Amino acid sequence: MKYVIIVSAVLAGCATVPGPEPVPAEQPVPPPAAAPAPETAPAPEGVPAAVPAPRAENIAIAGLMENARADAAAGRLANAAATLERALRIEPRNPRLWQELARVRLKQGQYAQAESVAARSNSWAGSDNALRAENWRLIAEAREARGDAEGARQARELSTR
Amino acid sequence: MLRRAQILRYLRLRYLGWAGLALAFAAAVCTLYLDSRVRSEFEGRRFALPARIYARPLELHVGLRIAQPDVEQELRDLGYPEVAREGEFGWFVRSGNELEIALRAFVFWDGPQPAKRLRVAFEDGAITALRDAVGAELPLARLEPLPIGGIYPANNEDRVLVRLGEVPQHFVQALIATEDRQFYTHRGFDPRALVRAALSLASDKIQGGSTITQQLVKNFFLTPERTLQRKVTELIMAVLLELHYDKNEILETYLNEIYFGQDRDRAIHGVGLAAQFYFGKEVQHLTLAESALLVGMVKGPAYYDPYRHPERALERRNLVLRETREHGSITMEQYAAARATELGVTRKPAMGTSPYPAFLRLVHLQMRRDYDEADLRSEGLRIFTTLDPRVQRAAESALTRRLAQFDKERRFGEPGLEGAVVVTDPQSGEVQALVGGRDVRYPGYNRALDAARPVGSLLKPAIYLTALSEPSRYTLLTPIDDGPFVWKSRGAPDWEPANYDKKFHGAVPLRVALAQSYNVATARLGTELGIERVLANVRRLGIEHDLQPFASALLGATDLSPLEVAQMYQTIASGGWRTPLRAIREVTTQEGRPLQRYPLAVEQAFAPEPMYLLTAAMQDVVREGTAQGLKNFLPPELAVAGKTGTTDEQRDAWFAGFTGDRLGVVWIGYDDNRPARLSGSAAALPVWGEMMAALAPEPLALAKPDHIELVWIDPQTGLRGSMGCAGALELPFVQGSAPEGRAPCSGGLDAAAEAVDATVQSAKNWLERLLGK
């Protein structure tokens, strides 16, 4: 009789055990559409070797700029952009940081952003004409890449003025 | 008779035999079923880990304007005790104006950062030196970011997974000595304990006697009911579990599963999180006494809660220590030393699922665009946000303090006034603080996101921007008629806007019409420009909302949330560059592998020149207009730009404004839309001012666009003046649009004649415009 009790207890227990819950998929999370893609774009030609150094008074900015350039050179473009954004949080009005970011966006193939960010650099450039010329050159390159030959020509003209 | 009885007995036996066989068969099937469940679930079992959300990391560098107490507060919030613990990381000490910090290691989006020692010196509210342990100068030091909550599984279970090897040996000893002494030798159940349990069948309750394996099965697979069936199923599954897995696997899972009490609505599970929650440390650093306290809590986390019942918890801890001494391998000395210590739990305030529920909702909404809800609640994602706890605190305290004060002064009854605050970085569009109501810890109605309220005069800058985009027609000095005005349009009632003071002010310069927020002049200007054109600019400023093309929309008969207003003002504050507001910077997996970044994106929405002129006019709003009251909070050198907003019968009070480094939007009103009888300048502005004053803002310095010139103007004639003219103003103009005539006060003989000419001319122009020629 005891046997019957135990077996029926098992059966009852069996019947009331909740069914298996959906187990989360093995793959943690599908990488979202905008996840950083492998960045292997070659450096565009014609980048001047000597880019003016950032203002010396803030060594935090100088350090971040250095890291960003190293990352960009090694093709770690998303990291380079993140590092420049860190620097921009410290000095949001530094046109050299905006320019460096434009350069990275260009390498990333984000031409519209490259153009916008270079123009943003121009808005803080004041009377630094060399910096402006380089921004216009970046804008020209971004427009060219987007197939806007006329816009690129205009920008190039501004870059040589 | 006998024969018949024999037959009956035979039949019964036969029947029972068959029934027994059927039951045995069913039991076998059932056991097989349970077996497959145990294996498949235990094997594939992954604890649902909440997405963990972090505030922005504080980046220290020389020159950063931050007061020493603010850094200390940040460290305390991180759970760093103010005491030197050599050989360990995660503490700080203060000596005068210097802090020594032992920074813990942390895995950021861009890689791991090792633990390190820092020395930070402060002077006059700024960092003057930053060095490492050997005194070398450091360019930058990033503190670990403050955890500010999570997106939890449905039952709000929280845990931090640990490996068995990370758990101190004395913890395991204490656990086994207390909960299941035969753990390493039994096969899933303890027969002696079972006998005890069976004997207690006689009474109603089923007594404990559960092994660690059984407890795990119960928590894992079964509901907490105490019935015989449950007990038997639990026993069978425990045996099956032991057949398939070794003791260490079972123990590790158990250590991650056990429940250690509640933090408000958050359930603390696993020894990893318990170590952090109760002692502010990683599990490997738990002492014997601390381990014993936690082990003692397994039996009843609420009953032995060390915060609410410290004496009971202490008594239980000492009992665990005694058991461990008797059945484990700790020495008498170890036992005595542990027994002599205090409870030692951290004194940190309860956090629940988050101390900043309003901001977390914004994060959650933004995450839901890119991630599955289920993944957010189970994959242990790490989300790095833009929240600045210092700004958040300032916003919360200014809002709650002022609201309490207004309630007291006015006594409008229950429920009291409500409010919302949004603070962003004008250059990057990062949301630094978000307050959704006066009960800042309450995760309910989020007014910053969900309350769409009429914005009143807050839309006016869009009208003036539209005008200033045509420098040949409008400058800051162009007279605008503030005389009686009726707007007739087919199919709509006549619209006859009135001024706040119920008066008309005649012809006023454009900048004064905005500074004084004259409704009539603004309505006339808006209809002159064209309602559609103005609304198109509102959209370009970043409002994605449907806007009704009625003239009344110009004066703010448009419902927007504080966050939407912030988006619109963001574009103005950044000089015409539209930047989507962001609450998230980066997302990584639980292990730190980068998944996604939400990068800074900018887009030029307006030419810089009209934006520059508009901002100058909005600075006049603060200097001499409806927001003058700000001078009670902030020095005029900050040159703040802003706009007040007040709606019909003062149901809504708004202030939106920006300094060089922050944009803030404040709304005050009643949820049930009762008139608050408080204007934007009386109610919202003081909250904004008090909040910003606490944050030592940077002055607003605009980059002067190429085609802008600054010209001295004589306010009497509206002509070119010089610094010598009484009350002379230096105003910006698009090149070629400044008045040509010179005021008499500017000196020069022909200046006077020129002035007369110019005045006549400008009056003529203005008349022509009025007549629509």
XYZ file of N, CA and C in Angstrom, chain B residues 106-183:
234
model
N 38.740 47.449 -13.520
C 37.421 47.470 -14.131
C 37.549 47.225 -15.635
N 36.590 46.477 -16.187
C 36.607 46.239 -17.635
C 35.689 47.257 -18.300
N 36.299 48.195 -18.999
C 35.536 49.205 -19.726
C 35.222 48.694 -21.126
N 34.461 49.510 -21.854
C 34.129 49.156 -23.225
C 35.387 49.010 -24.075
N 36.358 49.882 -23.817
C 37.561 49.847 -24.649
C 38.664 48.998 -24.037
N 38.307 48.127 -23.101
C 39.291 47.189 -22.581
C 39.423 47.270 -21.073
N 40.176 46.301 -20.500
C 40.314 46.279 -19.046
C 41.277 47.365 -18.571
N 40.974 47.897 -17.401
C 41.864 48.876 -16.778
C 42.302 48.264 -15.457
N 43.613 48.128 -15.262
C 44.069 47.451 -14.038
C 43.832 48.295 -12.794
N 43.862 47.629 -11.651
C 43.774 48.345 -10.375
C 45.004 49.233 -10.242
N 44.843 50.394 -9.615
C 46.022 51.245 -9.414
C 45.806 52.237 -8.285
N 46.928 52.774 -7.840
C 46.886 53.772 -6.766
C 47.042 55.161 -7.366
N 46.278 56.103 -6.824
C 46.307 57.479 -7.315
C 46.479 58.441 -6.162
N 47.094 59.573 -6.471
C 47.096 60.681 -5.513
C 46.545 61.894 -6.242
N 45.496 62.479 -5.673
C 44.842 63.614 -6.327
C 44.877 64.801 -5.378
N 45.343 65.941 -5.884
C 45.376 67.161 -5.058
C 44.357 68.164 -5.585
N 43.715 68.865 -4.652
C 42.671 69.820 -5.018
C 43.031 71.208 -4.518
N 42.559 72.207 -5.240
C 42.672 73.580 -4.762
C 41.583 74.395 -5.428
N 40.890 75.194 -4.672
C 39.838 76.077 -5.190
C 38.873 75.351 -6.127
N 38.403 74.205 -5.716
C 37.396 73.513 -6.511
C 37.899 72.968 -7.826
N 39.205 72.667 -7.911
C 39.726 72.057 -9.128
C 40.877 71.126 -8.776
N 41.173 70.202 -9.687
C 42.283 69.279 -9.465
C 43.576 69.948 -9.909
N 44.569 69.948 -9.013
C 45.826 70.617 -9.347
C 46.955 69.630 -9.597
N 46.804 68.409 -9.140
C 47.850 67.419 -9.401
C 47.237 66.031 -9.402
N 47.786 65.190 -10.263
C 47.309 63.810 -10.372
C 48.536 62.938 -10.578
N 48.786 62.069 -9.615
C 50.002 61.252 -9.687
C 49.698 59.803 -9.382
N 50.632 58.931 -9.807
C 50.468 57.513 -9.483
C 51.196 57.211 -8.172
N 51.315 55.921 -7.849
C 51.847 55.530 -6.544
C 53.280 56.000 -6.339
N 54.083 56.078 -7.404
C 55.481 56.474 -7.233
C 55.693 57.963 -7.513
N 54.587 58.699 -7.679
C 54.705 60.149 -7.808
C 54.827 60.638 -9.244
N 54.714 59.745 -10.214
C 54.793 60.185 -11.610
C 53.465 60.821 -12.016
N 53.565 61.848 -12.839
C 52.385 62.580 -13.255
C 51.514 61.709 -14.167
N 50.203 61.750 -13.936
C 49.273 60.990 -14.776
C 48.441 61.978 -15.602
N 48.299 61.721 -16.896
C 47.481 62.640 -17.691
C 45.994 62.533 -17.350
N 45.545 61.322 -17.024
C 44.115 61.092 -16.892
C 43.901 59.858 -16.029
N 42.883 59.889 -15.183
C 42.547 58.683 -14.429
C 41.040 58.511 -14.460
N 40.640 57.326 -14.882
C 39.208 57.073 -15.018
C 38.754 56.230 -13.838
N 37.868 56.758 -13.015
C 37.328 55.962 -11.904
C 36.367 54.931 -12.474
N 36.144 53.861 -11.699
C 35.162 52.896 -12.196
C 33.776 53.546 -12.128
N 32.900 53.188 -13.057
C 31.589 53.847 -13.065
C 30.669 53.268 -12.000
N 29.802 54.115 -11.498
C 28.865 53.730 -10.452
C 27.752 52.852 -11.032
N 27.499 51.681 -10.430
C 26.337 50.915 -10.905
C 25.057 51.651 -10.491
N 24.154 51.836 -11.428
C 22.939 52.581 -11.080
C 21.683 51.768 -11.320
N 21.845 50.443 -11.386
C 20.644 49.631 -11.486
C 20.755 48.601 -12.577
N 19.624 47.996 -12.870
C 19.632 46.950 -13.875
C 18.283 46.813 -14.517
N 18.278 45.997 -15.562
C 17.003 45.618 -16.162
C 16.846 44.152 -15.789
N 15.916 43.892 -14.877
C 15.911 42.615 -14.184
C 14.948 41.615 -14.789
N 15.224 40.319 -14.525
C 14.239 39.303 -14.904
C 12.918 39.601 -14.189
N 11.863 38.945 -14.659
C 10.523 39.268 -14.175
C 10.435 39.323 -12.655
N 11.110 38.405 -11.958
C 11.014 38.375 -10.498
C 12.063 39.265 -9.825
N 12.738 40.118 -10.624
C 13.749 41.040 -10.079
C 14.892 40.327 -9.374
N 15.213 39.109 -9.848
C 16.341 38.380 -9.275
C 17.635 39.010 -9.739
N 18.512 39.275 -8.799
C 19.812 39.810 -9.179
C 20.894 38.878 -8.643
N 21.956 38.724 -9.382
C 23.065 37.904 -8.899
C 24.336 38.250 -9.646
N 25.463 37.914 -9.020
C 26.768 38.042 -9.663
C 27.367 36.648 -9.637
N 27.590 36.056 -10.796
C 28.049 34.665 -10.832
C 29.473 34.535 -10.311
N 29.708 33.464 -9.551
C 31.063 33.179 -9.074
C 31.425 31.736 -9.403
N 32.714 31.475 -9.495
C 33.209 30.111 -9.653
C 33.476 29.552 -8.263
N 33.375 28.232 -8.147
C 33.589 27.613 -6.844
C 34.967 27.986 -6.293
N 35.972 28.040 -7.191
C 37.335 28.341 -6.766
C 37.493 29.733 -6.167
N 36.549 30.625 -6.476
C 36.654 31.992 -5.952
C 36.089 32.092 -4.539
N 35.270 31.116 -4.161
C 34.613 31.184 -2.856
C 35.592 30.666 -1.802
N 35.825 31.433 -0.736
C 36.794 31.002 0.273
C 36.424 29.635 0.867
N 37.458 28.876 1.180
C 37.245 27.537 1.733
C 36.414 27.602 3.014
N 36.644 28.620 3.833
C 35.891 28.663 5.103
C 34.400 28.911 4.876
N 34.060 29.545 3.757
C 32.633 29.713 3.466
C 32.010 28.350 3.194
N 32.685 27.567 2.348
C 32.158 26.243 1.989
C 32.061 25.371 3.238
N 33.096 25.421 4.076
C 33.068 24.620 5.309
C 31.884 24.998 6.189
N 31.695 26.303 6.332
C 30.598 26.764 7.191
C 29.255 26.316 6.612
N 29.145 26.387 5.305
C 27.892 26.013 4.654
C 27.592 24.535 4.861
N 28.606 23.714 4.650
C 28.385 22.277 4.753
C 28.146 21.870 6.202
N 28.881 22.488 7.096
C 28.690 22.174 8.509
C 27.281 22.539 8.971
N 26.714 23.545 8.374
C 25.416 24.029 8.843
C 24.246 23.405 8.092
N 24.379 23.281 6.791
C 23.234 22.891 5.986
C 23.198 21.412 5.623
N 24.363 20.768 5.480
C 24.354 19.415 4.927
C 25.697 18.732 5.198
N 25.826 18.179 6.434
C 27.134 17.652 6.830
C 27.585 16.458 5.993
N 26.616 15.703 5.466
C 26.975 14.515 4.680
C 27.144 14.827 3.198
N 27.197 16.135 2.859
C 27.129 16.517 1.451
C 28.081 15.728 0.560
